Amino acid sequence: MLHSTRMAAFAATLLATTAVASADPIKVGFVATLSGPPAALGVHMRDGFQLAVKELGGKLGGQETEVIVVDDELKPDVAVTKVKALLERDKVDVVAGVVFSNVMMAIAKPVFEAETPLISGNAGPSPLAGKGCSPYFYSASYQNDQNHETMGAYAQSKGYKKVVLMTPNYQAGKDSMAGFKRAFKGEVLDEIFVPLNQLDFSAELTKIAAAGPDAVFTFMPGGMGVNLVKQWNQAGLAGKIPFLSAFTVDETTLPATKDAAVGLLSGAEWAPNLDTPENKAFVAAYEKEYGTVPSLYAAQGYDAAKLIDGALKATGGKTSDKAAFRKALLSAPFKSVRGGFSFSPNGFPVQDFYVVQAVKRADGKYATEIVSKVFDKAGDAYGTECPLK
């Protein structure tokens, strides 16, 4: 009888162990732009995310984790098709990533309808921050306007009276101009919108030179930024008109622009030399793993993984109780490489913002470094319109 009891207990233990071992892993659908001129942005964001998962032993919240990476090709319709497959076929627990706001706006609806958390590693479009906020959206980056607002405040502090603004013609470009103008009180001589992925700026630079502004502010991500900086120098405008930007001069474009970008200023919520223990460890690990200096996209991807990890730890590795998982995410249960980081009820961060400058490091690599802090523990301008509490 005792032997039978022991056998039954052993069998129950074996079954429990087998159940744990065979439990489905946490599935993360990671969406990034990995092809075309802006591919570096998506690569950095993906690599930052995967570095965090690797450091956590391939697990998030102590659970075995499968990261399914898809290339949205910077095509909203392609992104929607691939995201629906992640939701319906792969049954992902979380969707993360997304570089561009037109892609984010396209995939938000199917992800929200599936009641699946959407963790942004970059894009922070204004329609998702205000009245259109969702309990399923969390940004590990910023709200689109904010880095541009930082440079608007900088331009105001420098006493510039007349500026020209130039951005791509899509949601993030519109948010960029809105952010800059919110903080800049001078005259905007012109607002120049160009097609997303335009690479020749000769006509626009001629127009800017003729306008004679006190400064130019621009947002041109990826290959657009590379070409603009090179053409800015070739047109003889470097040193004549101050060049202010965001998401134009960073660690994704500096390997191509090199000395042409050194000294240029940008707005950012992060830089490699940000002095926190977590950031020092992250930058060292990223450079060792990938042989390149991380960008803010990489830092945001890394933080996105740490956010998911912290939330899963708080819920015992479960995502089935959606209210509990939302509460855990909203508590920002992780140490950001940026230092202070918390969420507004709309799922966007409260954090610091800086002016950063492109430099050539002693080791010959190019990076951005913090010049000054502009905003301290800043929330976004749309949060008060969000009905979530």
XYZ file of N, CA, C and O in Angstrom, residues 7 12-13 24 35 72 74 94 108-109 115 128 133-134 147 153 212 222 260 328 332 353 361 367:
96
model
N 4.290 5.498 -5.503
C 4.219 5.484 -6.969
C 3.239 6.533 -7.466
O 3.492 7.220 -8.452
N 2.340 11.777 -9.957
C 1.762 13.128 -9.923
C 2.851 14.177 -10.101
O 2.677 15.163 -10.831
N 4.011 13.952 -9.435
C 5.132 14.889 -9.572
C 5.641 14.916 -10.999
O 5.942 15.973 -11.552
N 3.394 26.248 -22.862
C 3.663 27.126 -24.002
C 4.490 28.311 -23.546
O 4.230 28.900 -22.495
N 13.971 46.689 -43.753
C 14.419 46.778 -45.137
C 14.248 48.212 -45.627
O 13.483 48.985 -45.061
N 7.990 44.889 -41.303
C 6.790 45.558 -41.828
C 7.044 46.248 -43.162
O 6.109 46.747 -43.803
N 7.964 48.998 -43.936
C 7.443 50.372 -43.939
C 6.227 50.505 -44.849
O 6.011 51.502 -45.520
N 1.918 39.270 -26.699
C 2.259 40.689 -26.745
C 2.735 41.023 -28.157
O 3.409 40.210 -28.793
N -2.662 49.303 -34.901
C -3.261 49.494 -33.580
C -4.655 48.875 -33.489
O -4.975 48.188 -32.506
N -5.472 49.092 -34.500
C -6.863 48.620 -34.437
C -6.957 47.094 -34.280
O -7.624 46.614 -33.348
N -7.446 42.609 -27.912
C -7.176 42.837 -26.491
C -5.785 42.334 -26.107
O -5.579 41.672 -25.088
N -2.944 58.266 -30.460
C -3.031 57.221 -29.440
C -2.763 57.755 -28.037
O -2.857 57.016 -27.064
N -6.699 57.101 -26.849
C -5.808 56.249 -26.055
C -6.464 54.886 -25.819
O -7.681 54.743 -25.909
N -5.637 53.912 -25.531
C -6.138 52.547 -25.343
C -5.514 51.918 -24.113
O -4.334 52.138 -23.824
N 10.471 64.973 -28.301
C 11.854 65.296 -28.641
C 11.934 66.547 -29.510
O 12.897 67.316 -29.431
N 12.040 74.339 -27.542
C 12.422 75.074 -26.329
C 13.867 75.562 -26.426
O 14.195 76.671 -25.992
N 16.487 82.447 -45.677
C 17.386 83.073 -44.698
C 16.924 83.000 -43.263
O 16.929 84.016 -42.552
N 16.634 57.770 -40.563
C 17.297 56.796 -41.415
C 18.060 57.402 -42.579
O 18.757 58.408 -42.438
N 30.671 64.946 -41.116
C 29.702 65.926 -41.620
C 28.651 66.268 -40.573
O 28.053 67.347 -40.612
N 0.090 45.775 -14.104
C 1.517 45.502 -13.918
C 2.356 46.314 -14.898
O 3.384 46.891 -14.525
N 5.212 50.280 -14.534
C 6.606 50.385 -15.023
C 7.566 49.644 -14.093
O 8.483 50.236 -13.518
N 14.174 64.986 -20.832
C 14.560 65.206 -22.235
C 15.764 66.124 -22.300
O 15.908 67.041 -21.487
N 34.194 59.991 -30.875
C 34.798 59.538 -29.634
C 36.295 59.273 -29.801
O 36.801 59.174 -30.927
N 29.046 59.149 -31.952
C 27.941 58.964 -31.013
C 27.333 60.320 -30.688
O 27.830 61.366 -31.115
